[in-house]
Coordinates of C-alpha atoms in Angstrom, one line a residue:
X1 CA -4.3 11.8 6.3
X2 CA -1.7 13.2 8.8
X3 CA 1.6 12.6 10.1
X4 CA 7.3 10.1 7.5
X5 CA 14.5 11.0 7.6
X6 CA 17.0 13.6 7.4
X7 CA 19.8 12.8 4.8
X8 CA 22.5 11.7 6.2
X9 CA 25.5 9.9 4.0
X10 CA 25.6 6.3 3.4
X11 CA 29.0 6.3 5.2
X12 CA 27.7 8.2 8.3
X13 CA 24.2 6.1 8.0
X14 CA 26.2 2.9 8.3
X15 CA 28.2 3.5 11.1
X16 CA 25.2 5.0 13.4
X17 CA 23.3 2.0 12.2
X18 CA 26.2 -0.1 13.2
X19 CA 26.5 1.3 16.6
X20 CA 23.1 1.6 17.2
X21 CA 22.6 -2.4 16.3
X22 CA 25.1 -3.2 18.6
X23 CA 24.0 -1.5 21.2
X24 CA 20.5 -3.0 20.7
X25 CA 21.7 -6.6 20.7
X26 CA 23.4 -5.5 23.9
X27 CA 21.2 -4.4 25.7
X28 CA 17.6 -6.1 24.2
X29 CA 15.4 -3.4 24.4
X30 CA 15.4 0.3 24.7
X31 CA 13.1 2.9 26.0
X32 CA 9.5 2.6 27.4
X33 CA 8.3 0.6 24.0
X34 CA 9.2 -3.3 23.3
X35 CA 11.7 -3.2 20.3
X36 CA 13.4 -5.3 17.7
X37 CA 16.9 -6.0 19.2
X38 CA 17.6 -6.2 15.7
X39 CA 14.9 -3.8 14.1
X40 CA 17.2 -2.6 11.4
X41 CA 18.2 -6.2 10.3
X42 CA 14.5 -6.6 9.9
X43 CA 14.4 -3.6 7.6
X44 CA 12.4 -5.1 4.4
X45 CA 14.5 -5.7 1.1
X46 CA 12.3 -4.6 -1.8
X47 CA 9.7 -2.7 0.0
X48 CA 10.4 1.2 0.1
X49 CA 11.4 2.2 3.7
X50 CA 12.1 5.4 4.7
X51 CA 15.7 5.6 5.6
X52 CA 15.1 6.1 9.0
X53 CA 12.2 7.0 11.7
X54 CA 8.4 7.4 10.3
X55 CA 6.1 7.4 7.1
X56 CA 2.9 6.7 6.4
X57 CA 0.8 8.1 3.4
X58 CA 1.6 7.8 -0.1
X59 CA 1.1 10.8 -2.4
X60 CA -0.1 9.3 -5.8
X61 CA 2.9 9.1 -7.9
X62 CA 3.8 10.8 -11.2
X63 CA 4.8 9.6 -14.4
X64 CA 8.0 12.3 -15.7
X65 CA 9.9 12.0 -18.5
X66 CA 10.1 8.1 -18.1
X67 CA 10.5 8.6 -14.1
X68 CA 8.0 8.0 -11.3
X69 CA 7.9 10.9 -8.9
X70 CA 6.5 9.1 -5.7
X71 CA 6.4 11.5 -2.8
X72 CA 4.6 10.3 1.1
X73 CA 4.4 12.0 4.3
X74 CA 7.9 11.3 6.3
X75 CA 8.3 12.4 10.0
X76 CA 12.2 12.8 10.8
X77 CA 11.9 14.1 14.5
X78 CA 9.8 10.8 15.1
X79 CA 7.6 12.7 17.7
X80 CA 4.1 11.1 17.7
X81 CA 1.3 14.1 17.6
X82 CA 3.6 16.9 16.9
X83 CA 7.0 17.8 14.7
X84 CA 5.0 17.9 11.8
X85 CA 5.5 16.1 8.5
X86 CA 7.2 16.3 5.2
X87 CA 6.9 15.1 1.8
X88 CA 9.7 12.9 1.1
X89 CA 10.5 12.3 -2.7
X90 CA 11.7 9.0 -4.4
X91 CA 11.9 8.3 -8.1
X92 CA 11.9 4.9 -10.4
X93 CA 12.4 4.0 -14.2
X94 CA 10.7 0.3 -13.3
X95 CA 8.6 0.5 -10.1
X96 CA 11.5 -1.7 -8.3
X97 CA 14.8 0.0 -8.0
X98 CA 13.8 3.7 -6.6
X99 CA 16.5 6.6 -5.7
X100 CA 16.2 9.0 -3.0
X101 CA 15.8 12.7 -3.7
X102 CA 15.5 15.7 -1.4
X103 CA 12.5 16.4 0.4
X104 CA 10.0 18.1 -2.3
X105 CA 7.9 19.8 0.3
X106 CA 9.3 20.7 3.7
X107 CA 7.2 21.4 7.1
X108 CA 7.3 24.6 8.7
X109 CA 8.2 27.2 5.8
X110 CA 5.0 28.7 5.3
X111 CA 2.9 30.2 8.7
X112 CA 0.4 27.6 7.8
X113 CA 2.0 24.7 9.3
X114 CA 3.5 21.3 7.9
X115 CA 2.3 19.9 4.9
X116 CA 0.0 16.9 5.2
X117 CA -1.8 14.3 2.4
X118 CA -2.7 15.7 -1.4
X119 CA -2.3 15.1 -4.9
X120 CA -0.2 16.2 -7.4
X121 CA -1.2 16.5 -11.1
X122 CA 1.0 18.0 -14.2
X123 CA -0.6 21.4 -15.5
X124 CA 0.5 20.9 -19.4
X125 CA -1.7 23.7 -20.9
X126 CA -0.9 25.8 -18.1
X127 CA -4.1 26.6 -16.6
X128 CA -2.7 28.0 -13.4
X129 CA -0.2 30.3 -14.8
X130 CA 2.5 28.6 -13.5
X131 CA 3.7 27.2 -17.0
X132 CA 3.1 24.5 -19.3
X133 CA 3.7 21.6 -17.7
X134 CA 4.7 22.4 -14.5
X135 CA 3.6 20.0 -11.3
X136 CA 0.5 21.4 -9.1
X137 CA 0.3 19.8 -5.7
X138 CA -3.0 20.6 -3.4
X139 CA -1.9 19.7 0.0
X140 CA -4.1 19.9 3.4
X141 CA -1.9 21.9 5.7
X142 CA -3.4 22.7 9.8
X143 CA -5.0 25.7 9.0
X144 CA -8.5 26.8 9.9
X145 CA -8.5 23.6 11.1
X146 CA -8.0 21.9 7.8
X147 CA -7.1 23.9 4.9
X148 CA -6.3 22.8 0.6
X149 CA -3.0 24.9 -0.4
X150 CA -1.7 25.2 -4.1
X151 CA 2.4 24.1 -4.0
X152 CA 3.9 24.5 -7.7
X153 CA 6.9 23.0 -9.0
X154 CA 8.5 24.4 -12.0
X155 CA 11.5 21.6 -12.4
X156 CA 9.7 18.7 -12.4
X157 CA 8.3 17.8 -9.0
X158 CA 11.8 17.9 -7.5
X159 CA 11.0 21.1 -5.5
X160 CA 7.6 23.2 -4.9
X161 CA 7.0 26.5 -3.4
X162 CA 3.6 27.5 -1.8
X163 CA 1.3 29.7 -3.5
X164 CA -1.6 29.8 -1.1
X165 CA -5.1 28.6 0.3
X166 CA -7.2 27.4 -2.6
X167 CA -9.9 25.9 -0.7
X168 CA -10.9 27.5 2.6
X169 CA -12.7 25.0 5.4
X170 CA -16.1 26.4 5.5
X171 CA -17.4 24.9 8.8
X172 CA -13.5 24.9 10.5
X173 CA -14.4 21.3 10.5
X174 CA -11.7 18.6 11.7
X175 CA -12.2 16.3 8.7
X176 CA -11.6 18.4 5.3
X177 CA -8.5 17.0 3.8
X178 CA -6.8 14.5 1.5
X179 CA -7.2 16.1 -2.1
X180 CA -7.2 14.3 -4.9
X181 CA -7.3 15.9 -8.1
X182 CA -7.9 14.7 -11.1
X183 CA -8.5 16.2 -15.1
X184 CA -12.1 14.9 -16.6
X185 CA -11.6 15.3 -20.3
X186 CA -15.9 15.6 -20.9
X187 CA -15.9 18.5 -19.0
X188 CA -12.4 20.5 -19.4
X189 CA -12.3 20.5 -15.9
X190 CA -10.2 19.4 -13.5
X191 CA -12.1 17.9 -10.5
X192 CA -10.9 17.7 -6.8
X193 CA -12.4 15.1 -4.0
X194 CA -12.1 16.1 -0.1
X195 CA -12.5 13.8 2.7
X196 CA -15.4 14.8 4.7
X197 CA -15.6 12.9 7.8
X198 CA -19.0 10.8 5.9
X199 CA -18.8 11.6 2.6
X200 CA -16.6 12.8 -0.2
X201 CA -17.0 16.1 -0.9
X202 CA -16.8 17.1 -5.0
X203 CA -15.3 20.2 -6.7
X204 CA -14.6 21.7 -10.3
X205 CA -12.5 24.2 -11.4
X206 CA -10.9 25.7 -14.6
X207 CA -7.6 26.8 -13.0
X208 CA -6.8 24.7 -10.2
X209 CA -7.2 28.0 -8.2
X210 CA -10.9 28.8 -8.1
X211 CA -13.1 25.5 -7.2
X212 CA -16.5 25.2 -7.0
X213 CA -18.3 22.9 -5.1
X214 CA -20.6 20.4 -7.1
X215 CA -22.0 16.8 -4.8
X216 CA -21.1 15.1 -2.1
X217 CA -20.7 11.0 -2.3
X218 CA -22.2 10.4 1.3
X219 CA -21.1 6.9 3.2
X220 CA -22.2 6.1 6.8
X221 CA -21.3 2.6 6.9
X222 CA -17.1 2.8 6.6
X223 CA -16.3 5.4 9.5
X224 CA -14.2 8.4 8.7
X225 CA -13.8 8.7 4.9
X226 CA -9.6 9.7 4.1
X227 CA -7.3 9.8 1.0
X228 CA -10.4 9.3 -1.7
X229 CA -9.6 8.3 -5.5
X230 CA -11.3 8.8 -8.3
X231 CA -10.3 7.3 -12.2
X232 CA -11.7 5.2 -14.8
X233 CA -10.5 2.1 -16.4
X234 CA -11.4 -0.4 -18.9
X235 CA -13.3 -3.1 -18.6
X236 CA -11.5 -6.5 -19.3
X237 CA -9.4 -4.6 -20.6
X238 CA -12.0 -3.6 -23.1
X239 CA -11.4 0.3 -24.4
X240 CA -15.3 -0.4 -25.5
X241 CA -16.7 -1.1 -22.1
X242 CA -15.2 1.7 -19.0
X243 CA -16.0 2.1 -16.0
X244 CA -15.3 4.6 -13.0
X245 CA -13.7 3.7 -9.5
X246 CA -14.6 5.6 -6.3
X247 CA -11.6 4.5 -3.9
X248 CA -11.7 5.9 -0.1
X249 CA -10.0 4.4 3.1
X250 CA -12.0 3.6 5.1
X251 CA -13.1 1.3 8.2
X252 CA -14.4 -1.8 7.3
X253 CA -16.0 -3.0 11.1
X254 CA -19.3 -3.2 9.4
X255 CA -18.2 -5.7 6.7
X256 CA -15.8 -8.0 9.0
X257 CA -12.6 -6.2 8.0
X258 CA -9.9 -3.3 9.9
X259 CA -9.2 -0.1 7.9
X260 CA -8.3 -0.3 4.4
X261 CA -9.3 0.8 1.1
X262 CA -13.0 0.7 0.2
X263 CA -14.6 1.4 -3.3
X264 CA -17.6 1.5 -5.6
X265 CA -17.9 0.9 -9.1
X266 CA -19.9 3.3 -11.7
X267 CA -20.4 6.3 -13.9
X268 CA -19.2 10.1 -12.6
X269 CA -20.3 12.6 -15.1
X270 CA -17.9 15.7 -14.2
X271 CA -19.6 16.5 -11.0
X272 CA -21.6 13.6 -9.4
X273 CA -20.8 9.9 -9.1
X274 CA -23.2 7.5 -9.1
X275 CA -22.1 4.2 -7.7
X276 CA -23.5 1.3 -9.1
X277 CA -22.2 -1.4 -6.8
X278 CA -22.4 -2.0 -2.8
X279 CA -19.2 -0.9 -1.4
X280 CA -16.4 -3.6 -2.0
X281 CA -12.7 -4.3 -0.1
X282 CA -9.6 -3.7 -1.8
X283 CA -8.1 -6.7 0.4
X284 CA -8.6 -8.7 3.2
X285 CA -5.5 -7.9 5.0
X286 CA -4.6 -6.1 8.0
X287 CA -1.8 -3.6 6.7
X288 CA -2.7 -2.1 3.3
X289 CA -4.0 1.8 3.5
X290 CA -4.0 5.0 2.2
X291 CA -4.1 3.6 -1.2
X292 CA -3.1 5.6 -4.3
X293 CA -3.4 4.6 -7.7
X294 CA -1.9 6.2 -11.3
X295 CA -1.3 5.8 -14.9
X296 CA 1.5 6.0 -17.1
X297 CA 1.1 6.4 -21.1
X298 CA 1.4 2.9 -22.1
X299 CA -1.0 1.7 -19.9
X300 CA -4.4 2.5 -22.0
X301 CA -6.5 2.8 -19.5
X302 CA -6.8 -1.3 -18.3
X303 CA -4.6 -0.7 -15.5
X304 CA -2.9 1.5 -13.3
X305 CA -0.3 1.2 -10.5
X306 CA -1.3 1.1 -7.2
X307 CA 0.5 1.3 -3.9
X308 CA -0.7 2.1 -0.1
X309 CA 1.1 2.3 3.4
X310 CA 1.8 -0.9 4.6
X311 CA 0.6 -0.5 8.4
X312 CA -2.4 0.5 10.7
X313 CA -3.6 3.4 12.4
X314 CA -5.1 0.8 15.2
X315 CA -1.5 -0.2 16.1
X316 CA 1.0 2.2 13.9
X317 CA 2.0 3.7 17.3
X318 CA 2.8 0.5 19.3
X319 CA 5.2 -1.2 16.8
X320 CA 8.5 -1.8 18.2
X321 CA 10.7 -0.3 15.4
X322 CA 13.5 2.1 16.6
X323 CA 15.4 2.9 13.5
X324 CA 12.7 3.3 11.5
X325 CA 8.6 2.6 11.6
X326 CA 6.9 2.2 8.2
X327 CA 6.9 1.0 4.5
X328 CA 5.2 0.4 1.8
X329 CA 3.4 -2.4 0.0
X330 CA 4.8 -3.5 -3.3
X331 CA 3.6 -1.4 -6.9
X332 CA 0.8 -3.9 -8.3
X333 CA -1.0 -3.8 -11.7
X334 CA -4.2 -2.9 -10.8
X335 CA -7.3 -4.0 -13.0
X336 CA -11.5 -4.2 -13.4
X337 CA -12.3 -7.8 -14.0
X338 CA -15.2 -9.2 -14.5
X339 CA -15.6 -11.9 -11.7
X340 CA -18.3 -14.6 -10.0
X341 CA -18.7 -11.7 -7.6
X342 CA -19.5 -9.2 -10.5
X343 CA -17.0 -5.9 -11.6
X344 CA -14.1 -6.0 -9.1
X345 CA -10.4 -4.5 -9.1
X346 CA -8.0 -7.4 -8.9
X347 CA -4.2 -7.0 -8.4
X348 CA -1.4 -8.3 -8.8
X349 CA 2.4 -7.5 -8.4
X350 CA 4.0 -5.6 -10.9
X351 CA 5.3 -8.0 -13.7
X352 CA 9.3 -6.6 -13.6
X353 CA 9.4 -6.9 -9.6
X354 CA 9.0 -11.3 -9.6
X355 CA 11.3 -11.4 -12.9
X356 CA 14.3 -9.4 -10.5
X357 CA 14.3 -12.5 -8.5
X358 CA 16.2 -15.1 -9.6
X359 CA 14.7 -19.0 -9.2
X360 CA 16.2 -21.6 -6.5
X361 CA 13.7 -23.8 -7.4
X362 CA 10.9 -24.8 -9.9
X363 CA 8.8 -27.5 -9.0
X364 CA 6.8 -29.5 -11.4
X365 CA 3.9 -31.8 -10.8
X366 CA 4.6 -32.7 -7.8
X367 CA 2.1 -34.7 -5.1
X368 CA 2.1 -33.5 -1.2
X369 CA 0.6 -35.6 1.5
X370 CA 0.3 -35.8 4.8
X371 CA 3.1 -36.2 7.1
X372 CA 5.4 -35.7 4.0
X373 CA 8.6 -34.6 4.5
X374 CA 8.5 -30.4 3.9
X375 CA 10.2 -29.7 0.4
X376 CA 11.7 -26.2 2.0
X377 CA 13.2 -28.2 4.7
X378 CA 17.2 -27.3 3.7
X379 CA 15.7 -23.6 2.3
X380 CA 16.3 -20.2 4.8
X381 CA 15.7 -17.1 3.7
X382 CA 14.1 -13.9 4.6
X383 CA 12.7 -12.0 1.8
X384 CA 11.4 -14.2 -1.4
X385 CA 8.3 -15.0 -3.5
X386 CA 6.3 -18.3 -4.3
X387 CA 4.8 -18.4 -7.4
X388 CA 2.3 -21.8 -7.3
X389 CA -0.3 -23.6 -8.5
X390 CA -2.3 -25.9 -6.6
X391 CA -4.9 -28.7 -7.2
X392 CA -6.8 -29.2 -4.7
X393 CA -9.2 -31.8 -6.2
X394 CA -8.5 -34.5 -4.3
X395 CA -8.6 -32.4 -1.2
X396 CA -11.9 -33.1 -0.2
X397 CA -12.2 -31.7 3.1
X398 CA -8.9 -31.4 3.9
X399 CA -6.3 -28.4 4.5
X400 CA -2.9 -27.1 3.0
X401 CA -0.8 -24.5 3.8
X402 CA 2.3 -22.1 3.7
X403 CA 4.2 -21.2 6.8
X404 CA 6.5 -18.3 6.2
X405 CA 9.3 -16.7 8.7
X406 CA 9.4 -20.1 10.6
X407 CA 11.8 -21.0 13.0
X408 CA 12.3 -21.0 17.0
X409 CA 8.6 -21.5 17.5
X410 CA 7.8 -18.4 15.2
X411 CA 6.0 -17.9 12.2
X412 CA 3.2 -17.2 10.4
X413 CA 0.3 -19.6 8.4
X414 CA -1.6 -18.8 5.2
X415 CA -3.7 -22.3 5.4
X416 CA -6.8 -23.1 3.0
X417 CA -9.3 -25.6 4.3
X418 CA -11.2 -27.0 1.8
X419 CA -14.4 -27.9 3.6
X420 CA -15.7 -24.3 3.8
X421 CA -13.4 -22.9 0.8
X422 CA -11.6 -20.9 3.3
X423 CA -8.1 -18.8 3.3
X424 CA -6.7 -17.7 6.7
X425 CA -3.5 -15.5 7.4
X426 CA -2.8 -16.0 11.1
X427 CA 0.2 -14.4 12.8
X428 CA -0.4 -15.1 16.2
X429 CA 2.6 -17.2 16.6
X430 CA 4.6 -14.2 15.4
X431 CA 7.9 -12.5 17.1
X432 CA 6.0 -9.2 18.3
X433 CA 2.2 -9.7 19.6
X434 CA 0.3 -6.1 20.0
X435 CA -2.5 -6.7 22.2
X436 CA -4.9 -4.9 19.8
X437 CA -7.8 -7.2 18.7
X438 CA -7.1 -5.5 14.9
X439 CA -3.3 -7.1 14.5
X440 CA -4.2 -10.0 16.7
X441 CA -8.0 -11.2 14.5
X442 CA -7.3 -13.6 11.8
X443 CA -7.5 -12.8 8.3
X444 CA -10.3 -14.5 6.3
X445 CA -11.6 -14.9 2.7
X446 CA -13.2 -17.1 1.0
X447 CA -11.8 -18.8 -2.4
X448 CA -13.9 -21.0 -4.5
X449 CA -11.0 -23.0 -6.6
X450 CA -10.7 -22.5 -10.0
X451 CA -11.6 -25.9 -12.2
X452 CA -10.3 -27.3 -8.6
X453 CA -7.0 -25.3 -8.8
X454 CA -6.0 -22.3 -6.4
X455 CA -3.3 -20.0 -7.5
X456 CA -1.0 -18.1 -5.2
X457 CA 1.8 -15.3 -5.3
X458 CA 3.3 -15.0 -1.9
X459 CA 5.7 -12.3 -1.0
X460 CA 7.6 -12.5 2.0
X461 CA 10.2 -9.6 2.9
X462 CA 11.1 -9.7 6.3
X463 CA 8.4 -7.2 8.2
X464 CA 5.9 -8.0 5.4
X465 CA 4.3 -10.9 3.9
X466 CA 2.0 -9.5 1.0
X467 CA -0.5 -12.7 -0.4
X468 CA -2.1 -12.5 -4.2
X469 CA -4.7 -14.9 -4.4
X470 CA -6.0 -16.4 -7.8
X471 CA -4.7 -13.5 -9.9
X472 CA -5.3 -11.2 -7.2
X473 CA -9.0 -11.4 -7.4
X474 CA -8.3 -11.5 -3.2
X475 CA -5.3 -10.1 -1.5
X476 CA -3.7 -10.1 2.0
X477 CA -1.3 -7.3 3.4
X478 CA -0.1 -8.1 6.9
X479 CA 3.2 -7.1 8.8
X480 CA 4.8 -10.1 10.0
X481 CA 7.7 -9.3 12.9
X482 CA 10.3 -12.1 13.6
X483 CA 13.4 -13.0 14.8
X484 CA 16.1 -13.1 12.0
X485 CA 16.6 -16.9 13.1
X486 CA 12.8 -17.4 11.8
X487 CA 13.8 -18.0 8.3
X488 CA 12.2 -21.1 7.6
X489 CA 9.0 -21.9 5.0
X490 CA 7.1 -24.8 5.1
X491 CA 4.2 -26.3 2.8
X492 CA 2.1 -29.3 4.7
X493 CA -1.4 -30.7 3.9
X494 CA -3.4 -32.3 5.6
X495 CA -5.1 -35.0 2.7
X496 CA -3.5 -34.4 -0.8
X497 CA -3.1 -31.5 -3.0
X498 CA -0.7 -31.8 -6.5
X499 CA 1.1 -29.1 -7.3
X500 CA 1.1 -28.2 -11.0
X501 CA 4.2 -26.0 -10.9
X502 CA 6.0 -23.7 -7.8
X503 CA 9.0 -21.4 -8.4
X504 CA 10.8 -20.5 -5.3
X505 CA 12.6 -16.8 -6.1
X506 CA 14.9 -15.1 -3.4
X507 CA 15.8 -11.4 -3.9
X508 CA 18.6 -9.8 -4.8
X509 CA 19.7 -8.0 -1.6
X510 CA 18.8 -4.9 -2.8
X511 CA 17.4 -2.8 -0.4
X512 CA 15.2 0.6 -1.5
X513 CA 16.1 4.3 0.0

């Protein structure tokens, strides 16, 4: 995909922020669009932002030297369909705490145009002559409609400089992007998907230079493929039993869900894949694409990390941010379980994000009926986590919920009703309504309990409330834009659920870039 903040001290930052806020709360709103008369009070705490105006995809992430290099597209002029983008660079010894570095790729150096989505991979036996170990980023620049360049960095993915077109468009066609390259041991080859409008298009090569096209992986059910992945990982985590993922965003009308990440589960030999399940959802959620997962050394092959951009091409363009207009979700541990529903990739957050947090409260066995008094009631906060488990034997056809950002007549409502074994994320009742029937539908999944017991991670981080349902075998991304004065939460039921334990965690004030 297409389209992501100059550097400017923090000194100088604050005091244009400062100005800028004040005129806002002034004033109320600016320009043609609705905005946040505090939009960069609402700026999310542990979510990575970009430091100001507009990002969207995330380049898959490297692991250097005990450093993840995460790069995504970053627009500074803020100009919607023109100004080009960038690829801004970020790094992270724990996948929480992340520091700003220099733009790795700039637009507009090369006659080609400005960089756009790829993949970066490190080259350590030096197959494209550009040194042991050095970083190799294919990148779809505007050329010939849509054209694969080589970039090479020789100091660690801090910088690259353009070598040339490695992968002409054949047809000039105006889907023929998003790289992803990947090494395939089997083979000695390293293997490179393309989005093809329908279908993923399939390539080998020795070099990373010369490719060679070998399938296509065709899909007329999820629109217009983008940003495909390929990897494997172990079953349950089982280094016996392994299985490959085919990950592509994607539009899920056809299955009762907006764009997000789609995938399929089987075997890819080195240069066809073969899927061997119906296409499954990443999530259920509203805000969660351009997904990229990757792998570090200790992982062994049962996870690897995944992150996405945390908004939608449906309504990307109407949000009401003026300082800045994107972020993304949080890293999660990303699995292939075994599940009722057969193989599917569960997440959840990353293990070291929750344990930054430090507890306000830890609830044990504790009863909740109706018309009880709410046990948040003297709580405000804006950006948190609830950790809880839930029984909801006694239930019976009943409801319970979590309403999160509430105050003023805002908020939003994650509410299970137990009749039809049903989760719904409404935000309806949220600050900023876009009259576009993708932000404004409901979220739904359904969630047998577990032994009568749901379990839930919610994260709630001003814009974005992130939900992790029973180990994250279903998960919910949606943005979520209130007032600061909606910092309330609330838990109700309607009947009787017991909750077996519920840690209340706010964070530490830190934001990222």
């Amino acid at each position: 995909m297409r389209m992501s903040v100059k550097f400017i001290s923090k000194k100088v930052k604050g005091v244009l922020y400062a100005v800028l806020v004040g005129l806002l709360f002034t004033f109320g709103f600016v320009g043609s669009k609705e905005a946040f008369a505090d939009s960069e009070l609402n700026r999310p705490e542990y979510h990575i932002t970009p430091q100001a105006e507009w990002m969207n995809d995330v380049q898959r992430p490297l692991y250097i030297n005990g450093q993840h290099h995460l790069y995504y597209l970053y627009n500074d002029d803020f100009s919607w369909g023109g100004n080009g983008t960038e690829w801004a660079h970020a790094v992270s010894t724990d996948l929480v705490h992340w520091e700003r570095k220099p733009v790795a790729i700039e637009k507009y150096k090369t006659p080609y145009g400005d960089p756009w989505t790829g993949s970066t991979v490190i080259d350590e036996n030096n197959t494209a002559g550009f040194g042991n170990n050095a970083v190799i980023a294919l990148v779809t620049m505007p050329f010939e409609g849509q054209s694969t360049h080589l970039w090479y960095s020789t100091d660690g993915g801090n910088s690259f400089k353009h070598y040339n077109i490695v992968q002409h468009n054949p047809t000039g066609s105006a889907d023929f992007r998003d790289p992803k390259i990947i090494w395939h041991e089997p083979t000695k080859k390293w293997v490179m998907l393309l989005a093809e409008r329908d279908k993923v298009g399939i390539y080998t090569s020795s070099n990373l230079k010369d490719w060679e096209y070998a399938s296509s992986f065709v899909r007329q059910d999820i629109g217009i493929v983008e940003c495909p992945d390929l990897f494997q990982l172990n079953v349950d985590d089982n280094s016996d039993t392994k299985k490959w993922v085919l990950m592509v965003g994607g539009n899920g009308f056809n299955y009762g869900v907006t764009t997000g990440s789609s995938y399929f589960v089987g075997d890819f030999d080195g240069r066809e894949f073969h899927a061997e399940t119906p296409v499954k959802w990443l999530e259920r959620g509203a805000d969660s694409y351009t997904g990229v997962t990757w792998d570090a050394p200790y992982t062994n092959g049962n996870y690897r990390y995944f992150i996405s951009w945390m908004n939608n091409w449906n309504y990307a363009r109407k949000l009401p941010w003026d300082t800045f207009n994107g972020n993304t979700s949080i890293v999660r541990e990303m699995r292939l379980k075994t599940t009722t529903e057969g193989l599917k990739l569960v997440q959840k957050p990353v293990w070291n994000l929750l344990d930054s947090f430090p507890t306000i409260l830890d609830i044990k066995e504790e009863d909740i009926y109706t018309g009880q008094e709410n046990i948040f009631k003297d709580f405000h906060g804006l950006s948190y986590s609830i950790e809880a488990q839930i029984d909801v034997g006694d239930l019976t056809e009943g409801k319970f919920g979590f309403s999160v950002r509430d105050g003023d007549g805002q908020h939003a409502d994650l509410t299970y009703d137990k009749s039809i074994n049903e989760f719904v994320f409404n935000r309806e009742n949220s600050r900023i309504k876009i009259d576009v029937e993708e932000f404004k539908r409901p979220q739904r999944v359904i969630v047998k309990p577990k032994d009568g017991k749901i379990k839930l991670d919610i994260l709630v981080d001003r814009g974005a409330v992130e939900v992790f349902i029973n180990d994250g075998e279903y998960v919910l991304s949606n943005l979520v834009l209130n007032d600061l004065s909606s910092d309330g939460l609330r838990l109700w039921a309607d009947g009787h659920v017991h909750l077996e334990y519920l840690k209340l965690r706010t964070s530490n004030k830190f934001t990222i870039l």
